[in-house]
Coordinates of C-alpha atoms in Angstrom, one line a residue:
Chain P
M1 CA -9.2 0.4 -6.2
D2 CA -8.3 4.1 -6.7
R3 CA -7.3 4.4 -10.4
D4 CA -5.5 7.7 -9.8
L5 CA -3.4 6.1 -7.0
V6 CA -2.4 3.3 -9.3
E7 CA -1.5 5.7 -12.1
R8 CA 0.7 7.8 -9.8
A9 CA 2.4 4.8 -8.4
R10 CA 2.9 3.5 -12.0
S11 CA 4.7 6.7 -12.8
G12 CA 7.1 6.2 -9.9
D13 CA 5.4 8.1 -7.1
Q14 CA 6.6 6.2 -4.0
A15 CA 4.1 7.9 -1.7
A16 CA 1.2 6.8 -3.9
F17 CA 2.6 3.3 -3.9
A18 CA 2.8 3.4 -0.1
D19 CA -0.9 4.2 0.0
L20 CA -1.6 1.5 -2.4
V21 CA 0.3 -1.0 -0.2
H22 CA -1.8 -0.1 2.8
Q23 CA -4.9 -0.6 0.8
V24 CA -4.1 -4.0 -0.6
S25 CA -1.6 -5.6 1.8
D26 CA -4.2 -7.3 4.1
T27 CA -6.0 -8.8 1.2
L28 CA -2.8 -10.1 -0.4
F29 CA -1.5 -11.3 2.9
G30 CA -4.7 -13.2 3.6
I31 CA -4.6 -14.9 0.2
A32 CA -0.9 -15.9 0.6
R33 CA -1.5 -17.1 4.2
R34 CA -4.3 -19.4 3.1
I35 CA -2.5 -20.8 0.1
L36 CA 0.8 -21.4 2.0
R37 CA -0.7 -22.2 5.4
D38 CA 2.3 -20.5 7.1
P39 CA 2.0 -16.9 8.3
G40 CA 5.8 -16.4 8.4
L41 CA 6.3 -17.6 4.8
A42 CA 3.2 -15.7 3.7
E43 CA 4.9 -12.5 5.1
D44 CA 8.0 -13.2 3.1
V45 CA 6.1 -13.9 0.0
L46 CA 4.0 -10.8 0.4
Q47 CA 7.2 -8.7 0.7
D48 CA 8.6 -10.2 -2.5
A49 CA 5.3 -9.8 -4.3
L50 CA 4.9 -6.1 -3.3
V51 CA 8.4 -5.2 -4.4
T52 CA 7.8 -7.1 -7.7
I53 CA 4.6 -5.1 -8.1
W54 CA 6.5 -1.9 -7.6
R55 CA 9.2 -2.9 -10.1
K56 CA 6.7 -4.0 -12.8
L57 CA 4.0 -1.4 -12.3
P58 CA 5.1 0.6 -15.4
H59 CA 4.1 -2.5 -17.5
L60 CA 0.6 -2.5 -16.2
R61 CA -1.6 -1.3 -19.1
E62 CA -4.9 -1.0 -17.4
P63 CA -4.9 0.6 -13.9
D64 CA -8.4 -0.8 -13.4
H65 CA -7.0 -4.3 -13.6
F66 CA -4.5 -3.6 -10.8
E67 CA -6.0 -6.0 -8.3
A68 CA -6.2 -9.0 -10.5
W69 CA -2.7 -8.3 -11.8
A70 CA -1.4 -8.0 -8.2
Y71 CA -3.1 -11.4 -7.4
R72 CA -1.2 -13.0 -10.2
I73 CA 2.1 -11.7 -9.0
L74 CA 1.3 -12.8 -5.5
V75 CA 0.4 -16.3 -6.6
N76 CA 3.5 -16.6 -8.7
S77 CA 5.5 -15.6 -5.7
C78 CA 3.8 -18.3 -3.7
Y79 CA 4.7 -20.9 -6.3
A80 CA 8.3 -19.6 -6.4
D81 CA 8.9 -19.4 -2.7
A82 CA 6.9 -22.3 -1.2
P83 CA 9.2 -25.2 -2.3
R84 CA 12.2 -23.6 -0.7
N85 CA 10.6 -23.1 2.6
R86 CA 9.4 -26.5 3.8
R87 CA 9.4 -25.5 7.4
W88 CA 7.2 -26.7 10.1
A89 CA 4.3 -24.3 10.6
L90 CA 2.7 -24.2 14.0
T91 CA -1.0 -23.5 13.8
V92 CA -2.5 -21.9 16.8
R93 CA -6.2 -21.9 16.8
V94 CA -8.5 -20.1 19.2
L95 CA -12.1 -21.3 19.3
P96 CA -14.9 -19.2 20.7
I97 CA -15.6 -20.4 24.2
D98 CA -19.3 -19.4 24.6
R99 CA -20.7 -20.5 21.3
A100 CA -21.0 -24.2 21.0
S101 CA -21.1 -27.2 23.2
E102 CA -18.0 -29.2 24.1
A103 CA -18.9 -31.9 21.6
D104 CA -19.4 -29.4 18.8
D105 CA -16.0 -27.8 19.6
Y106 CA -14.4 -31.2 19.6
Q107 CA -15.9 -32.0 16.2
S108 CA -15.0 -28.5 14.9
I109 CA -11.4 -29.1 15.9
A110 CA -11.3 -32.5 14.3
D111 CA -12.9 -31.2 11.1
R112 CA -10.5 -28.3 10.8
D113 CA -7.5 -30.5 11.6
E114 CA -8.6 -32.9 8.9
L115 CA -9.2 -30.1 6.4
E116 CA -5.9 -28.5 7.3
Q117 CA -4.0 -31.7 6.6
A118 CA -5.9 -32.4 3.4
F119 CA -5.3 -28.8 2.2
R120 CA -1.6 -29.1 2.9
R121 CA -1.5 -32.2 0.7
L122 CA -3.0 -30.3 -2.2
P123 CA -0.7 -29.0 -5.0
L124 CA -0.2 -25.3 -4.8
D125 CA -2.0 -24.7 -8.1
Q126 CA -5.2 -26.3 -6.7
R127 CA -4.8 -24.4 -3.4
A128 CA -4.6 -21.1 -5.3
V129 CA -7.8 -21.8 -7.3
F130 CA -9.6 -22.8 -4.1
V131 CA -8.5 -19.8 -2.1
L132 CA -9.2 -17.3 -4.9
H133 CA -12.6 -18.7 -5.5
H134 CA -13.8 -19.4 -2.0
H135 CA -11.9 -16.9 0.0
A136 CA -11.3 -13.9 -2.4
G137 CA -14.8 -14.5 -3.9
L138 CA -13.6 -14.5 -7.5
P139 CA -15.8 -16.2 -10.1
L140 CA -14.0 -19.1 -11.8
V141 CA -13.6 -17.1 -15.0
A142 CA -11.8 -14.4 -13.1
V143 CA -9.7 -17.0 -11.3
A144 CA -8.6 -18.4 -14.6
E145 CA -7.8 -14.9 -15.9
V146 CA -5.8 -14.1 -12.8
L147 CA -3.8 -17.3 -13.0
G148 CA -3.4 -17.2 -16.8
I149 CA -5.0 -20.6 -17.3
P150 CA -8.0 -21.8 -19.3
G151 CA -11.3 -21.8 -17.6
G152 CA -11.6 -25.6 -17.8
T153 CA -8.3 -26.0 -16.0
A154 CA -9.5 -23.7 -13.2
R155 CA -12.7 -25.7 -13.0
S156 CA -10.9 -29.0 -12.8
R157 CA -8.4 -27.8 -10.2
L158 CA -11.3 -26.6 -8.0
H159 CA -13.0 -29.9 -8.5
Y160 CA -10.0 -31.9 -7.4
A161 CA -9.3 -29.7 -4.4
T162 CA -12.9 -29.8 -3.3
R163 CA -13.1 -33.6 -3.7
A164 CA -9.9 -34.1 -1.6
L165 CA -11.2 -31.8 1.1
R166 CA -14.6 -33.4 1.1
A167 CA -13.1 -36.9 1.4
A168 CA -11.0 -35.8 4.4
F169 CA -14.0 -34.1 6.0
E170 CA -16.1 -37.2 5.6
A171 CA -13.4 -39.4 7.0
S172 CA -13.2 -37.1 10.0
R173 CA -17.0 -37.4 10.5
A174 CA -16.9 -41.2 10.1
R175 CA -14.2 -41.5 12.7
E176 CA -16.1 -39.2 15.0
N177 CA -19.3 -41.3 14.6
L178 CA -17.3 -44.4 15.4
R179 CA -15.9 -42.8 18.5
E180 CA -19.3 -41.7 19.7
G181 CA -20.7 -45.2 19.0
R182 CA -18.0 -46.8 21.1
L183 CA -18.6 -44.4 23.9
A184 CA -22.4 -44.8 23.8
Chain B
M1 CA -28.7 -29.1 7.7
N2 CA -27.6 -31.5 5.0
D3 CA -24.1 -32.9 4.4
D4 CA -23.3 -30.3 1.7
Q5 CA -24.1 -27.4 4.0
V6 CA -22.2 -28.9 6.9
F7 CA -19.2 -29.4 4.6
E8 CA -19.5 -25.8 3.3
R9 CA -19.7 -24.4 6.8
A10 CA -16.7 -26.4 7.9
T11 CA -14.7 -25.3 4.9
R12 CA -15.7 -21.7 5.4
A13 CA -14.6 -21.8 9.0
F14 CA -11.4 -23.4 8.0
L15 CA -10.7 -20.7 5.5
E16 CA -11.6 -17.8 7.7
D17 CA -9.3 -19.0 10.5
G18 CA -6.6 -16.6 11.7
S19 CA -5.8 -12.9 11.2
D20 CA -5.2 -11.2 7.8
R21 CA -3.6 -8.2 9.4
T22 CA -0.3 -7.6 7.7
P23 CA 2.5 -7.2 10.2
A24 CA 3.6 -3.5 10.2
A25 CA 7.3 -4.6 10.0
A26 CA 6.5 -6.3 6.6
I27 CA 5.0 -3.2 5.2
D28 CA 7.9 -1.1 6.5
A29 CA 10.4 -3.4 4.9
V30 CA 8.6 -3.2 1.6
L31 CA 8.5 0.6 1.6
L32 CA 12.2 0.7 2.5
A33 CA 13.0 -1.7 -0.3
V34 CA 10.9 0.4 -2.7
R35 CA 13.1 3.4 -1.9
T36 CA 16.1 1.6 -3.4
T37 CA 14.4 -0.4 -6.1
P38 CA 14.1 1.2 -9.5
Q39 CA 11.0 0.5 -11.5
E40 CA 11.4 -1.3 -14.8
R41 CA 11.1 0.8 -17.9
D42 CA 8.1 0.0 -20.1
L43 CA 9.7 -0.2 -23.5
R44 CA 6.8 -1.6 -25.4
I45 CA 5.7 0.4 -28.4
P46 CA 2.0 1.2 -28.2
W47 CA 0.0 -0.3 -31.0
R48 CA -1.8 2.0 -33.4
T49 CA -5.5 1.7 -32.8
A50 CA -6.8 4.0 -35.5
P51 CA -6.4 2.8 -39.1
M52 CA -4.1 4.9 -41.2
P53 CA -5.7 6.5 -44.3
K54 CA -4.4 5.2 -47.8
P55 CA -2.7 8.5 -48.8
M56 CA -0.8 8.5 -45.5
R57 CA 0.3 4.9 -46.0
L58 CA 1.7 5.9 -49.5
V59 CA 3.6 8.8 -48.0
A60 CA 4.9 6.6 -45.2
A61 CA 6.0 3.9 -47.7
I62 CA 7.8 6.5 -49.9
A63 CA 9.5 8.0 -46.8
I64 CA 10.7 4.6 -45.7
I65 CA 12.1 3.8 -49.2
V66 CA 14.0 7.2 -49.2
V67 CA 15.4 6.6 -45.8
V68 CA 16.6 3.1 -46.6
G69 CA 18.0 4.2 -49.9
V70 CA 20.0 7.0 -48.4
A71 CA 21.3 4.7 -45.6
A72 CA 22.3 2.0 -48.1
F73 CA 24.1 4.6 -50.3
S74 CA 26.1 6.0 -47.4
L75 CA 27.1 2.5 -46.2
L76 CA 28.0 1.1 -49.7
R77 CA 29.9 4.2 -50.9
P78 CA 33.7 3.3 -51.1
S79 CA 35.6 5.0 -48.4
P80 CA 38.6 7.3 -49.3
G81 CA 41.1 4.9 -47.8
V82 CA 40.2 1.8 -49.8
D83 CA 42.2 2.3 -53.1
G84 CA 45.6 2.9 -51.7
A85 CA 45.2 6.5 -50.6
S86 CA 45.1 5.6 -47.0
T87 CA 44.0 8.2 -44.5
P88 CA 46.9 9.4 -42.4
S89 CA 46.5 8.0 -38.9
P90 CA 47.2 10.3 -36.0
A91 CA 50.8 10.1 -34.8
V92 CA 51.2 8.1 -31.6
S93 CA 54.1 9.0 -29.4
P94 CA 55.5 5.9 -27.7
S95 CA 56.8 8.0 -24.9
A96 CA 53.4 9.4 -24.0
P97 CA 50.7 6.9 -24.6
A98 CA 47.2 8.3 -24.3
P99 CA 45.1 6.3 -21.9
S100 CA 42.5 4.4 -23.7
P101 CA 39.0 5.3 -22.5
S102 CA 38.2 1.6 -22.3
T103 CA 41.0 0.9 -19.8
R104 CA 40.5 4.0 -17.7
P105 CA 38.5 2.9 -14.7
T106 CA 35.2 4.7 -14.3
P107 CA 35.0 6.3 -10.9
T108 CA 32.4 4.8 -8.6
P109 CA 30.1 7.3 -6.9
Y110 CA 30.8 5.6 -3.6
S111 CA 34.0 6.2 -1.6
I112 CA 36.4 3.3 -2.0
N113 CA 39.1 5.3 -0.1
T114 CA 39.1 2.6 2.6
P115 CA 41.5 4.3 5.0
T116 CA 38.8 6.8 5.7
W117 CA 36.2 4.1 6.4
T118 CA 34.7 3.3 9.8
T119 CA 35.4 -0.1 11.3
Y120 CA 32.6 -2.3 12.5
T121 CA 33.1 -5.4 14.6
S122 CA 30.8 -8.4 14.6
A123 CA 31.5 -10.6 17.5
R124 CA 28.6 -12.8 16.6
Y125 CA 30.1 -13.6 13.2
G126 CA 33.8 -13.2 14.1
F127 CA 35.0 -10.5 11.9
S128 CA 35.6 -6.8 11.6
I129 CA 34.8 -4.9 8.4
G130 CA 35.0 -1.3 7.3
Y131 CA 32.2 0.7 5.8
P132 CA 32.3 4.2 4.2
A133 CA 32.1 7.0 6.8
D134 CA 29.0 8.5 5.3
W135 CA 27.1 5.2 5.3
S136 CA 25.2 4.0 8.4
V137 CA 24.7 0.7 10.2
H138 CA 21.2 -0.2 9.3
T139 CA 20.9 -3.6 11.1
R140 CA 23.0 -5.2 13.7
A141 CA 22.5 -8.9 13.7
T142 CA 20.4 -10.0 16.6
R143 CA 20.3 -13.7 15.7
D144 CA 22.4 -16.2 13.8
W145 CA 22.1 -16.6 10.1
T146 CA 20.8 -20.1 9.3
Y147 CA 20.7 -22.3 6.3
P148 CA 18.3 -22.7 4.4
A149 CA 15.8 -20.5 6.2
D150 CA 17.8 -17.3 5.6
A151 CA 19.2 -18.2 2.2
A152 CA 16.1 -16.9 0.4
V153 CA 17.5 -13.4 0.7
N154 CA 15.7 -11.0 2.9
M155 CA 17.8 -7.9 2.7
Y156 CA 16.4 -6.5 5.9
S157 CA 16.8 -9.7 7.9
T158 CA 17.9 -9.3 11.5
A159 CA 20.5 -12.0 10.9
L160 CA 22.6 -9.7 8.8
E161 CA 25.1 -6.9 9.7
T162 CA 23.8 -4.3 7.2
F163 CA 25.2 -1.0 6.1
V164 CA 23.3 1.5 4.0
A165 CA 24.5 4.4 1.8
P166 CA 23.1 7.8 2.2
G167 CA 19.7 8.0 0.5
D168 CA 19.3 4.2 0.9
S169 CA 20.4 3.8 -2.7
I170 CA 22.6 0.7 -2.0
A171 CA 23.3 -1.5 0.9
A172 CA 26.0 -4.0 2.0
A173 CA 25.6 -6.9 4.3
A174 CA 27.9 -9.4 6.0
W175 CA 27.4 -12.6 7.9
S176 CA 28.9 -16.0 8.5
V177 CA 27.7 -19.5 9.1
A178 CA 29.3 -22.7 10.4
V179 CA 29.3 -25.6 7.9
K180 CA 30.0 -29.3 8.2
S181 CA 33.6 -30.3 8.1
G182 CA 34.6 -31.2 4.5
T183 CA 32.2 -28.9 2.9
T184 CA 33.8 -27.1 -0.1
L185 CA 33.2 -23.5 -1.0
D186 CA 31.9 -24.3 -4.5
A187 CA 29.5 -26.9 -3.2
W188 CA 28.1 -24.5 -0.7
I189 CA 27.7 -21.7 -3.2
Q190 CA 25.9 -24.1 -5.6
A191 CA 23.5 -25.1 -2.8
Y192 CA 23.0 -21.5 -1.8
C193 CA 22.6 -20.1 -5.4
P194 CA 19.1 -21.4 -6.3
L195 CA 17.8 -20.3 -2.9
A196 CA 19.3 -16.8 -3.1
E197 CA 17.7 -15.8 -6.3
S198 CA 14.1 -15.8 -7.5
P199 CA 13.6 -17.2 -10.0
A200 CA 16.6 -19.5 -9.4
P201 CA 19.2 -19.2 -12.1
S202 CA 19.5 -22.2 -14.5
D203 CA 23.3 -22.1 -14.3
C204 CA 23.9 -22.4 -10.6
T205 CA 26.2 -25.3 -11.1
T206 CA 28.7 -23.5 -13.3
M207 CA 27.7 -19.8 -13.2
P208 CA 29.9 -19.1 -16.3
G209 CA 31.3 -15.6 -16.4
R210 CA 29.6 -14.7 -13.2
T211 CA 32.2 -15.9 -10.7
V212 CA 35.7 -14.4 -10.2
A213 CA 38.4 -15.0 -7.6
A214 CA 38.4 -12.7 -4.5
T215 CA 40.5 -12.3 -1.4
M216 CA 39.6 -11.5 2.2
D217 CA 42.2 -11.2 5.0
G218 CA 44.6 -13.4 3.0
H219 CA 41.9 -16.1 2.3
A220 CA 40.9 -17.0 -1.3
G221 CA 37.3 -17.1 -2.2
S222 CA 34.8 -16.4 -4.9
L223 CA 32.9 -13.3 -5.9
V224 CA 29.6 -14.0 -7.7
R225 CA 27.7 -11.5 -9.8
F226 CA 24.1 -12.7 -9.3
T227 CA 21.3 -11.2 -11.3
Q228 CA 20.0 -9.1 -8.5
D229 CA 23.0 -8.6 -6.3
T230 CA 26.8 -9.2 -5.9
Q231 CA 28.2 -11.4 -3.2
A232 CA 31.6 -12.8 -2.1
F233 CA 32.1 -16.1 -0.3
F234 CA 35.0 -17.4 1.7
L235 CA 35.5 -20.7 3.6
V236 CA 37.7 -20.5 6.6
N237 CA 37.9 -23.1 9.3
D238 CA 34.6 -24.7 8.5
R239 CA 32.8 -21.4 8.4
I240 CA 31.5 -19.6 5.3
Y241 CA 31.9 -15.8 5.4
V242 CA 29.6 -13.8 3.1
V243 CA 29.7 -10.2 2.1
A244 CA 26.9 -8.9 -0.2
I245 CA 26.1 -5.7 -2.0
W246 CA 22.4 -5.6 -2.6
Q247 CA 22.5 -4.3 -6.1
P248 CA 23.4 -5.9 -9.5
E249 CA 26.9 -5.4 -11.0
D250 CA 25.9 -2.7 -13.4
F251 CA 24.1 -0.6 -10.8
I252 CA 27.0 1.8 -10.4
P253 CA 29.5 3.1 -12.8
G254 CA 32.7 1.0 -12.5
G255 CA 30.7 -2.0 -11.2
V256 CA 29.5 -3.1 -7.9
S257 CA 32.3 -5.6 -7.6
R258 CA 34.8 -2.8 -7.0
L259 CA 32.8 -1.6 -4.1
L260 CA 32.5 -5.1 -2.8
E261 CA 36.3 -5.6 -3.2
A262 CA 36.8 -2.5 -1.2
Y263 CA 34.7 -3.9 1.6
L264 CA 36.7 -7.2 1.4
S265 CA 40.0 -5.3 1.7
T266 CA 38.8 -3.9 5.1
M267 CA 37.6 -7.2 6.4
H268 CA 39.6 -9.2 9.1
L269 CA 38.7 -12.3 10.9
L270 CA 38.8 -12.0 14.7
P271 CA 41.5 -14.2 16.3
G272 CA 39.0 -15.9 18.6
G273 CA 36.5 -16.6 15.9
P274 CA 32.8 -15.9 16.4
S275 CA 31.3 -15.7 19.8
P276 CA 29.6 -19.1 20.6
S277 CA 26.0 -18.9 19.5
G278 CA 25.4 -22.4 18.0
A279 CA 26.4 -23.8 14.7
S280 CA 24.0 -23.9 11.8
P281 CA 23.6 -26.9 9.6
S282 CA 25.5 -27.0 6.3
P283 CA 23.6 -27.2 3.0
S284 CA 25.7 -30.1 1.8

């Protein structure tokens, strides 16, 4: 992240903030979309978060920590906005047509559906840890720092999330094996 | 490939599904909002990092004692009017009372001279409303406002009739929504309140000191000073009418409420009501 850009935005330079928004918005949108599993809601949350980031920028002490600080504001916006937007999200999925066999595609769809449902059942705080660690690539120590939680808490949230997803995944596989057994 | 690898691959595929491209409209909305959103001031006092030498500490301590002593002396010294020799008060003429500065209304920087305002008619929502001649119509509603999806306020929603002041410093919006028969205005506002602010206020049920009476086209309603904006609500024929100014009460000298009341004074319900476009569910 360009430190100079952050400093200029922090001192009220709207053009610098616009540049900053263009640099970080896709990353932030990606994180919000994965935590919330709803692109429309993620868009609303992203807007809230970016305006909050603008308002609170003068409080940011270390411009080098901008990204982690922005993640924290985004995740807090997810926590704040998700409960009030329990709307049905339509997930449209496009699978590559020339990569795998039909059976593989079927399994892939089944796995993802199962993971999707399991992920939606997770509490938001577990989803946030999972996404920041596995998608944003932050080490658990950094995840804990971003979320303002102890390292042990981050670790246990990741553990519970992974366990739930794994259980769903294995259930999907078991069902598929059963189906293949019946067809065979 | 073992089970762990299969699971890892499936999880990765699940996480990487979909596009992360931020919709351009979202960025435009943010940048527009930033133009009218002031940054918070950082009032924290920076901590001293270098230790102060001992002689400097002594000097500082003496300086503090002197300052406190002088302040205490000036506060505790008896005033000339205490022992009978009262200070003559300035003569007040009953015939020409000077206006008290506290009662004199502070002029708002925005025109509330409503006869000069331009009239805007919203067939969708069934009302006409004026807006200052130098303001512009920012958004014409292209869809119905719905509860609860639109209650989490998006100032740039296409469900709102929105007017913006020159320089985008402040904006007003108006809309209406059908509610179930029997819904009361207070109940609706209480249901709307926690959705309309983030974080939700803890006092949505009572909103002490934040709600005052308001009038629109002869109908009584409520004007609520939310933390981040100021909104007025009216219930007429099972329909809630809302007019909002997207700034908190103290944003302009004289208060945002006065500007909102000016808007309300220009608002009239259309005789035929809103054009049919489907009723939205009530929050109650």
